[in-house]
């Protein structure tokens, strides 16, 4: 019997770095590879020498290589910040420790039972966000302001929660960050500098007619797949969180409808919405129905596919388009629904808009129109019997 072949390790695997080397040609530089824990592998580090005179480059490179070699041998790593020694504790380990902490604190009376349960509930939503948005977070130091802001945007824009709910999550995140700081997992509370959201009127605006035309011209040419998503939002009023669950098989060409299953619908009721002629034609032109009925209408590349689109992808694509067109920040992806409700209500009446939006009451539709105190013209000219 022959022994089972073993996978041979390279010097990179054994040492964790390669020695610096000089490269010459169009560009002169010294490079080496060293272990980066964020990717769990070797990463290249390069020092450019083009700024020095050609007759000095070899001498400078020689000194640089000598110094870098000594540093690497002594344990120096350019991708590690010594201030983050506990920052490289894995995220999963920290989450388990935090969860255990809330349970023990609850048991010992340090936290009220209601508070501890609330903390774990919010943590569960945070972990769901990481999974749904396909966020790569391996070490606790990656819990930073950018990460937190993106999560809070997810709460208010993707999950369609109120500013008050978003602010409640911000408050919890601040207590979580303080817990991390106290245990030296992070250096400072990154949540403190994040402002509360005003808990008043809707924070987004419907899109002006002329801007809708600009959007159509740009998106149809530059990103036709995302243009279909915009059309779906504008004409069908399907919420972004619901839209990512829609499969091609849910669309009926015969009845010109889209069915939102109960397990997808926000109100947990199976409902059907009308599919506008314009959007149906666009779907046929894009060959949507040539794909399997089991495919998601919007896959990971914003086109039909087996893998579901990430929950924050619509918002990310919208941000790119908004920037390209110079639209204000008050124009959100969800603003397309506001605009569609406004335009359908103006064309066919608020009752039609209410039913297409699946609102239980016209007062909800009026909130989208920002006209809670609307005075209908029909009322002004109504002739009664008294």
Short mmCIF file of C-alpha atoms in Angstrom, two decimals:
data_model
loop_
_atom_site.label_atom_id
_atom_site.label_comp_id
_atom_site.label_asym_id
_atom_site.label_seq_id
_atom_site.Cartn_x
_atom_site.Cartn_y
_atom_site.Cartn_z
CA UNK A 1 0.00 0.00 0.00
CA UNK A 2 1.23 3.43 -0.86
CA UNK A 3 0.87 6.22 1.71
CA UNK A 4 -1.86 8.76 1.02
CA UNK A 5 -0.34 11.80 -0.76
CA UNK A 6 -0.28 14.85 1.45
CA UNK A 7 -0.83 18.39 0.22
CA UNK A 8 2.53 20.14 0.27
CA UNK A 9 2.71 23.55 1.94
CA UNK A 10 4.46 26.41 0.22
CA UNK A 11 6.79 28.78 2.04
CA UNK A 12 3.90 31.27 2.01
CA UNK A 13 1.73 28.89 4.03
CA UNK A 14 4.51 28.06 6.50
CA UNK A 15 5.92 31.52 7.18
CA UNK A 16 2.95 33.79 6.50
CA UNK A 17 4.87 36.13 4.22
CA UNK A 18 7.21 36.24 1.22
CA UNK A 19 10.46 38.17 1.06
CA UNK A 20 10.40 41.56 -0.69
CA UNK A 21 11.48 41.68 -4.35
CA UNK A 22 12.37 44.45 -6.78
CA UNK A 23 10.47 44.68 -10.07
CA UNK A 24 11.72 46.83 -12.94
CA UNK A 25 10.24 47.86 -16.25
CA UNK A 26 7.66 50.51 -17.00
CA UNK A 27 7.03 50.68 -13.25
CA UNK A 28 9.66 50.15 -10.57
CA UNK A 29 8.41 48.77 -7.28
CA UNK A 30 9.16 46.48 -4.36
CA UNK A 31 6.45 44.03 -3.34
CA UNK A 32 5.83 41.13 -1.00
CA UNK A 33 2.91 39.07 0.29
CA UNK A 34 1.87 38.84 3.92
CA UNK A 35 -0.99 37.20 5.80
CA UNK A 36 -4.14 39.34 6.10
CA UNK A 37 -6.63 37.95 8.65
CA UNK A 38 -9.56 39.77 7.03
CA UNK A 39 -9.30 37.50 3.99
CA UNK A 40 -7.64 34.58 5.80
CA UNK A 41 -4.88 34.52 3.21
CA UNK A 42 -1.89 36.30 1.76
CA UNK A 43 -2.29 39.82 0.45
CA UNK A 44 0.10 41.83 -1.68
CA UNK A 45 1.84 44.96 -0.40
CA UNK A 46 3.58 47.19 -2.94
CA UNK A 47 5.88 50.22 -2.67
CA UNK A 48 6.24 52.28 -5.86
CA UNK A 49 9.66 53.73 -6.77
CA UNK A 50 8.76 55.71 -9.90
CA UNK A 51 9.01 59.02 -8.08
CA UNK A 52 12.78 58.55 -7.61
CA UNK A 53 15.41 59.21 -10.29
CA UNK A 54 16.31 56.07 -12.28
CA UNK A 55 19.95 56.13 -11.19
CA UNK A 56 18.84 56.09 -7.52
CA UNK A 57 16.11 53.45 -7.66
CA UNK A 58 18.30 50.34 -7.20
CA UNK A 59 20.03 51.82 -4.16
CA UNK A 60 16.74 52.89 -2.59
CA UNK A 61 15.21 49.49 -3.37
CA UNK A 62 18.14 47.70 -1.72
CA UNK A 63 17.74 49.69 1.50
CA UNK A 64 13.95 49.23 1.43
CA UNK A 65 14.21 45.46 0.91
CA UNK A 66 16.70 45.12 3.78
CA UNK A 67 14.51 47.11 6.18
CA UNK A 68 11.29 45.35 5.15
CA UNK A 69 12.92 41.93 5.51
CA UNK A 70 14.07 42.72 9.05
CA UNK A 71 10.61 43.98 9.96
CA UNK A 72 8.87 40.90 8.57
CA UNK A 73 11.26 38.55 10.38
CA UNK A 74 10.57 40.39 13.65
CA UNK A 75 6.82 39.81 13.22
CA UNK A 76 5.69 43.12 11.70
CA UNK A 77 2.56 42.98 9.58
CA UNK A 78 1.35 46.05 7.61
CA UNK A 79 -2.23 44.78 7.66
CA UNK A 80 -2.43 44.50 11.44
CA UNK A 81 -2.96 47.44 13.74
CA UNK A 82 -1.58 46.61 17.17
CA UNK A 83 -4.33 48.73 18.72
CA UNK A 84 -6.85 46.19 17.39
CA UNK A 85 -5.56 43.11 19.22
CA UNK A 86 -9.06 42.23 20.44
CA UNK A 87 -10.60 43.72 17.31
CA UNK A 88 -9.59 40.54 15.49
CA UNK A 89 -11.80 38.41 17.70
CA UNK A 90 -14.16 36.68 15.31
CA UNK A 91 -17.63 38.18 14.96
CA UNK A 92 -19.36 34.87 15.74
CA UNK A 93 -17.47 34.52 19.02
CA UNK A 94 -18.37 38.06 20.10
CA UNK A 95 -22.05 37.56 19.21
CA UNK A 96 -22.17 34.39 21.32
CA UNK A 97 -20.53 36.20 24.24
CA UNK A 98 -22.99 39.09 23.95
CA UNK A 99 -25.97 36.73 23.80
CA UNK A 100 -24.68 34.84 26.85
CA UNK A 101 -24.14 38.16 28.62
CA UNK A 102 -27.77 39.24 28.12
CA UNK A 103 -29.02 35.91 29.45
CA UNK A 104 -26.80 36.00 32.54
CA UNK A 105 -27.56 39.69 33.17
CA UNK A 106 -31.26 38.89 32.91
CA UNK A 107 -30.93 35.99 35.34
CA UNK A 108 -29.00 38.08 37.88
CA UNK A 109 -31.42 41.00 37.61
CA UNK A 110 -28.88 43.34 35.97
CA UNK A 111 -31.22 43.61 32.98
CA UNK A 112 -35.00 43.53 33.08
CA UNK A 113 -36.39 40.48 31.35
CA UNK A 114 -38.23 42.65 28.82
CA UNK A 115 -35.04 44.58 28.01
CA UNK A 116 -32.92 41.44 27.59
CA UNK A 117 -35.49 39.88 25.26
CA UNK A 118 -35.65 43.13 23.28
CA UNK A 119 -31.84 43.21 22.93
CA UNK A 120 -31.73 39.64 21.61
CA UNK A 121 -34.62 40.34 19.25
CA UNK A 122 -32.83 43.33 17.73
CA UNK A 123 -29.61 41.32 17.50
CA UNK A 124 -31.53 38.67 15.57
CA UNK A 125 -32.66 41.31 13.06
CA UNK A 126 -29.06 42.51 12.71
CA UNK A 127 -27.87 38.98 11.98
CA UNK A 128 -30.68 38.52 9.44
CA UNK A 129 -29.53 41.70 7.71
CA UNK A 130 -25.97 40.38 7.46
CA UNK A 131 -27.29 37.20 5.86
CA UNK A 132 -29.83 38.82 3.53
CA UNK A 133 -27.52 41.61 2.36
CA UNK A 134 -24.62 39.16 2.05
CA UNK A 135 -22.41 41.32 4.27
CA UNK A 136 -18.93 39.93 4.83
CA UNK A 137 -18.12 40.54 8.50
CA UNK A 138 -15.52 38.20 9.96
CA UNK A 139 -13.94 40.21 12.77
CA UNK A 140 -15.55 42.46 15.36
CA UNK A 141 -13.50 45.52 14.36
CA UNK A 142 -15.56 45.56 11.15
CA UNK A 143 -18.49 46.77 13.26
CA UNK A 144 -17.97 50.43 12.33
CA UNK A 145 -19.99 53.51 11.45
CA UNK A 146 -20.43 52.52 7.80
CA UNK A 147 -21.77 49.12 8.81
CA UNK A 148 -24.21 50.65 11.32
CA UNK A 149 -25.48 53.35 8.93
CA UNK A 150 -26.11 50.73 6.24
CA UNK A 151 -28.05 48.60 8.73
CA UNK A 152 -30.19 51.55 9.86
CA UNK A 153 -30.90 52.38 6.20
CA UNK A 154 -31.95 48.77 5.74
CA UNK A 155 -34.42 49.11 8.62
CA UNK A 156 -36.08 52.25 7.31
CA UNK A 157 -35.78 51.84 3.53
CA UNK A 158 -35.70 48.10 2.84
CA UNK A 159 -37.84 46.88 5.74
CA UNK A 160 -40.04 50.01 5.53
CA UNK A 161 -40.06 50.64 9.25
CA UNK A 162 -40.88 54.04 10.73
CA UNK A 163 -38.26 56.62 11.76
CA UNK A 164 -39.21 55.84 15.37
CA UNK A 165 -38.38 52.15 14.91
CA UNK A 166 -35.12 53.09 13.22
CA UNK A 167 -34.24 55.34 16.15
CA UNK A 168 -35.00 52.54 18.61
CA UNK A 169 -32.52 50.34 16.76
CA UNK A 170 -29.97 53.13 16.86
CA UNK A 171 -30.39 53.35 20.64
CA UNK A 172 -29.83 49.61 21.02
CA UNK A 173 -26.81 49.70 18.70
CA UNK A 174 -25.28 52.39 20.87
CA UNK A 175 -25.63 50.21 23.98
CA UNK A 176 -24.17 47.28 22.04
CA UNK A 177 -21.23 49.44 20.91
CA UNK A 178 -20.64 50.56 24.51
CA UNK A 179 -20.55 46.90 25.54
CA UNK A 180 -17.92 46.28 22.84
CA UNK A 181 -15.85 49.31 23.92
CA UNK A 182 -15.92 48.26 27.58
CA UNK A 183 -14.46 44.90 26.57
CA UNK A 184 -11.91 46.52 24.23
CA UNK A 185 -13.26 44.88 21.10
CA UNK A 186 -13.48 48.32 19.47
CA UNK A 187 -11.81 51.60 20.40
CA UNK A 188 -14.81 53.94 20.38
CA UNK A 189 -18.58 54.00 20.17
CA UNK A 190 -19.12 54.59 16.45
CA UNK A 191 -22.90 54.93 16.92
CA UNK A 192 -22.77 58.10 19.02
CA UNK A 193 -22.03 60.28 15.98
CA UNK A 194 -25.05 58.91 14.06
CA UNK A 195 -28.00 61.28 14.29
CA UNK A 196 -31.53 60.35 15.22
CA UNK A 197 -34.07 60.59 12.40
CA UNK A 198 -36.83 63.15 12.73
CA UNK A 199 -40.04 61.34 13.66
CA UNK A 200 -42.39 63.50 11.67
CA UNK A 201 -43.58 63.67 8.10
CA UNK A 202 -42.40 61.21 5.47
CA UNK A 203 -38.69 61.60 4.79
CA UNK A 204 -38.94 60.94 1.06
CA UNK A 205 -40.58 62.85 -1.77
CA UNK A 206 -42.52 61.71 -4.80
CA UNK A 207 -40.57 62.18 -8.02
CA UNK A 208 -41.48 65.08 -10.28
CA UNK A 209 -42.91 64.26 -13.71
CA UNK A 210 -39.93 65.76 -15.55
CA UNK A 211 -37.53 63.75 -13.38
CA UNK A 212 -39.43 60.53 -14.11
CA UNK A 213 -38.82 61.20 -17.80
CA UNK A 214 -35.10 61.73 -17.15
CA UNK A 215 -35.04 58.48 -15.19
CA UNK A 216 -36.68 56.58 -18.03
CA UNK A 217 -34.26 57.92 -20.65
CA UNK A 218 -31.20 57.14 -18.52
CA UNK A 219 -32.16 53.77 -17.00
CA UNK A 220 -33.60 52.30 -20.20
CA UNK A 221 -30.27 52.96 -21.90
CA UNK A 222 -27.73 52.38 -19.11
CA UNK A 223 -29.33 49.71 -16.90
CA UNK A 224 -32.42 48.12 -18.54
CA UNK A 225 -32.68 45.36 -15.91
CA UNK A 226 -32.91 47.92 -13.13
CA UNK A 227 -35.30 49.98 -15.25
CA UNK A 228 -37.69 47.01 -15.05
CA UNK A 229 -37.40 47.12 -11.24
CA UNK A 230 -38.23 50.84 -11.32
CA UNK A 231 -41.24 50.13 -13.53
CA UNK A 232 -42.43 47.42 -11.16
CA UNK A 233 -42.24 49.81 -8.23
CA UNK A 234 -43.97 52.63 -10.12
CA UNK A 235 -46.80 50.59 -11.69
CA UNK A 236 -47.44 47.66 -9.33
CA UNK A 237 -46.64 49.30 -5.95
CA UNK A 238 -45.09 46.03 -4.78
CA UNK A 239 -42.84 46.79 -1.83
CA UNK A 240 -39.08 46.30 -2.42
CA UNK A 241 -38.89 43.61 0.27
CA UNK A 242 -41.76 41.76 -1.44
CA UNK A 243 -40.38 42.37 -4.93
CA UNK A 244 -37.19 40.42 -4.23
CA UNK A 245 -39.33 37.34 -3.48
CA UNK A 246 -41.39 37.47 -6.69
CA UNK A 247 -40.81 34.56 -9.04
CA UNK A 248 -41.64 34.50 -12.74
CA UNK A 249 -44.27 31.85 -12.06
CA UNK A 250 -46.24 34.35 -9.97
CA UNK A 251 -46.93 36.41 -13.10
CA UNK A 252 -50.00 35.66 -15.23
CA UNK A 253 -49.87 36.93 -18.81
CA UNK A 254 -53.43 35.70 -19.40
CA UNK A 255 -54.93 37.67 -16.52
CA UNK A 256 -52.24 40.37 -16.59
CA UNK A 257 -51.62 40.10 -12.83
CA UNK A 258 -48.86 39.40 -10.33
CA UNK A 259 -49.71 37.31 -7.29
CA UNK A 260 -47.99 38.12 -4.00
CA UNK A 261 -48.12 34.95 -1.85
CA UNK A 262 -49.16 35.22 1.80
CA UNK A 263 -45.69 34.29 3.07
CA UNK A 264 -44.24 37.15 1.01
CA UNK A 265 -46.89 39.82 1.54
CA UNK A 266 -46.34 42.33 4.33
CA UNK A 267 -49.89 41.84 5.64
CA UNK A 268 -49.63 38.03 5.31
CA UNK A 269 -52.51 37.84 2.83
CA UNK A 270 -52.24 36.45 -0.69
CA UNK A 271 -53.16 39.24 -3.08
CA UNK A 272 -52.94 39.99 -6.79
CA UNK A 273 -52.10 43.32 -8.39
CA UNK A 274 -52.64 44.49 -11.95
CA UNK A 275 -49.78 44.35 -14.44
CA UNK A 276 -49.79 47.48 -16.58
CA UNK A 277 -49.64 47.15 -20.39
CA UNK A 278 -46.40 49.15 -20.52
CA UNK A 279 -44.56 46.96 -18.06
CA UNK A 280 -45.86 43.72 -19.60
CA UNK A 281 -44.52 44.81 -23.00
CA UNK A 282 -41.15 45.65 -21.43
CA UNK A 283 -40.98 42.21 -19.81
CA UNK A 284 -41.71 40.52 -23.12
CA UNK A 285 -39.10 42.67 -24.90
CA UNK A 286 -36.52 41.70 -22.26
CA UNK A 287 -37.30 38.00 -22.67
CA UNK A 288 -38.36 37.61 -19.05
CA UNK A 289 -40.75 34.75 -19.80
CA UNK A 290 -38.02 32.74 -21.54
CA UNK A 291 -36.65 31.95 -18.08
CA UNK A 292 -37.89 29.09 -15.85
CA UNK A 293 -40.99 29.92 -13.81
CA UNK A 294 -39.08 28.93 -10.67
CA UNK A 295 -36.52 31.71 -11.22
CA UNK A 296 -36.72 34.92 -9.24
CA UNK A 297 -37.79 37.88 -11.36
CA UNK A 298 -34.80 39.73 -9.90
CA UNK A 299 -31.81 37.51 -9.21
CA UNK A 300 -28.43 38.45 -7.81
CA UNK A 301 -27.51 40.44 -10.95
CA UNK A 302 -30.88 42.30 -11.06
CA UNK A 303 -32.00 39.93 -13.79
CA UNK A 304 -33.91 36.64 -13.61
CA UNK A 305 -32.03 33.89 -11.79
CA UNK A 306 -32.14 31.06 -9.30
CA UNK A 307 -30.43 33.09 -6.57
CA UNK A 308 -32.48 35.82 -4.92
CA UNK A 309 -31.36 39.44 -5.15
CA UNK A 310 -29.75 40.83 -1.96
CA UNK A 311 -32.18 42.88 0.11
CA UNK A 312 -30.22 46.13 -0.23
CA UNK A 313 -29.34 45.76 -3.93
CA UNK A 314 -32.30 47.79 -5.21
CA UNK A 315 -31.30 50.65 -2.92
CA UNK A 316 -27.66 50.42 -4.00
CA UNK A 317 -28.57 50.49 -7.69
CA UNK A 318 -30.93 53.40 -7.07
CA UNK A 319 -28.17 55.36 -5.31
CA UNK A 320 -25.96 55.01 -8.41
CA UNK A 321 -28.73 56.18 -10.74
CA UNK A 322 -29.70 59.03 -8.42
CA UNK A 323 -26.11 60.24 -8.32
CA UNK A 324 -25.75 60.02 -12.10
CA UNK A 325 -28.90 62.08 -12.62
CA UNK A 326 -28.18 64.56 -9.81
CA UNK A 327 -31.45 63.80 -8.03
CA UNK A 328 -31.91 64.93 -4.38
CA UNK A 329 -31.49 62.43 -1.54
CA UNK A 330 -35.21 62.74 -0.81
CA UNK A 331 -35.75 60.70 -3.98
CA UNK A 332 -35.63 57.13 -2.67
CA UNK A 333 -36.26 53.92 -4.60
CA UNK A 334 -39.53 53.71 -2.69
CA UNK A 335 -40.37 57.19 -4.04
CA UNK A 336 -41.31 55.42 -7.26
CA UNK A 337 -44.24 53.86 -5.42
CA UNK A 338 -45.25 57.28 -4.05
CA UNK A 339 -45.06 58.69 -7.58
CA UNK A 340 -47.05 55.83 -9.07
CA UNK A 341 -49.80 56.16 -6.46
CA UNK A 342 -49.95 59.90 -7.11
CA UNK A 343 -50.17 59.50 -10.88
CA UNK A 344 -52.68 56.63 -10.78
CA UNK A 345 -54.88 58.51 -8.29
CA UNK A 346 -54.83 61.58 -10.52
CA UNK A 347 -55.67 59.54 -13.62
CA UNK A 348 -58.16 56.96 -12.32
CA UNK A 349 -59.13 58.07 -8.81
CA UNK A 350 -57.92 57.38 -5.30
CA UNK A 351 -60.04 54.23 -4.87
CA UNK A 352 -58.28 52.56 -7.82
CA UNK A 353 -54.92 53.62 -6.39
CA UNK A 354 -55.91 52.30 -2.96
CA UNK A 355 -56.78 48.86 -4.32
CA UNK A 356 -53.64 48.56 -6.45
CA UNK A 357 -51.53 49.57 -3.44
CA UNK A 358 -53.37 46.99 -1.29
CA UNK A 359 -54.19 49.58 1.34
CA UNK A 360 -56.89 48.73 3.86
CA UNK A 361 -58.13 52.32 3.98
CA UNK A 362 -58.02 55.43 1.81
CA UNK A 363 -56.44 57.34 4.71
CA UNK A 364 -53.30 55.22 4.19
CA UNK A 365 -53.27 56.07 0.49
CA UNK A 366 -53.62 59.74 1.36
CA UNK A 367 -50.46 59.53 3.45
CA UNK A 368 -48.56 58.50 0.34
CA UNK A 369 -50.08 61.49 -1.42
CA UNK A 370 -49.19 63.71 1.54
CA UNK A 371 -52.77 64.92 1.55
CA UNK A 372 -54.27 63.73 4.83
CA UNK A 373 -56.40 66.88 4.98
CA UNK A 374 -57.43 66.77 1.34
CA UNK A 375 -60.58 68.66 0.29
CA UNK A 376 -62.08 66.90 -2.73
CA UNK A 377 -63.43 69.06 -5.55
CA UNK A 378 -66.39 66.68 -5.86
CA UNK A 379 -67.43 67.58 -2.30
CA UNK A 380 -67.35 71.30 -3.09
CA UNK A 381 -69.85 70.91 -5.94
CA UNK A 382 -72.00 68.08 -4.55
CA UNK A 383 -75.78 68.74 -4.67
CA UNK A 384 -77.58 67.07 -1.79
CA UNK A 385 -81.26 66.58 -0.96
CA UNK A 386 -81.51 69.01 1.95
#
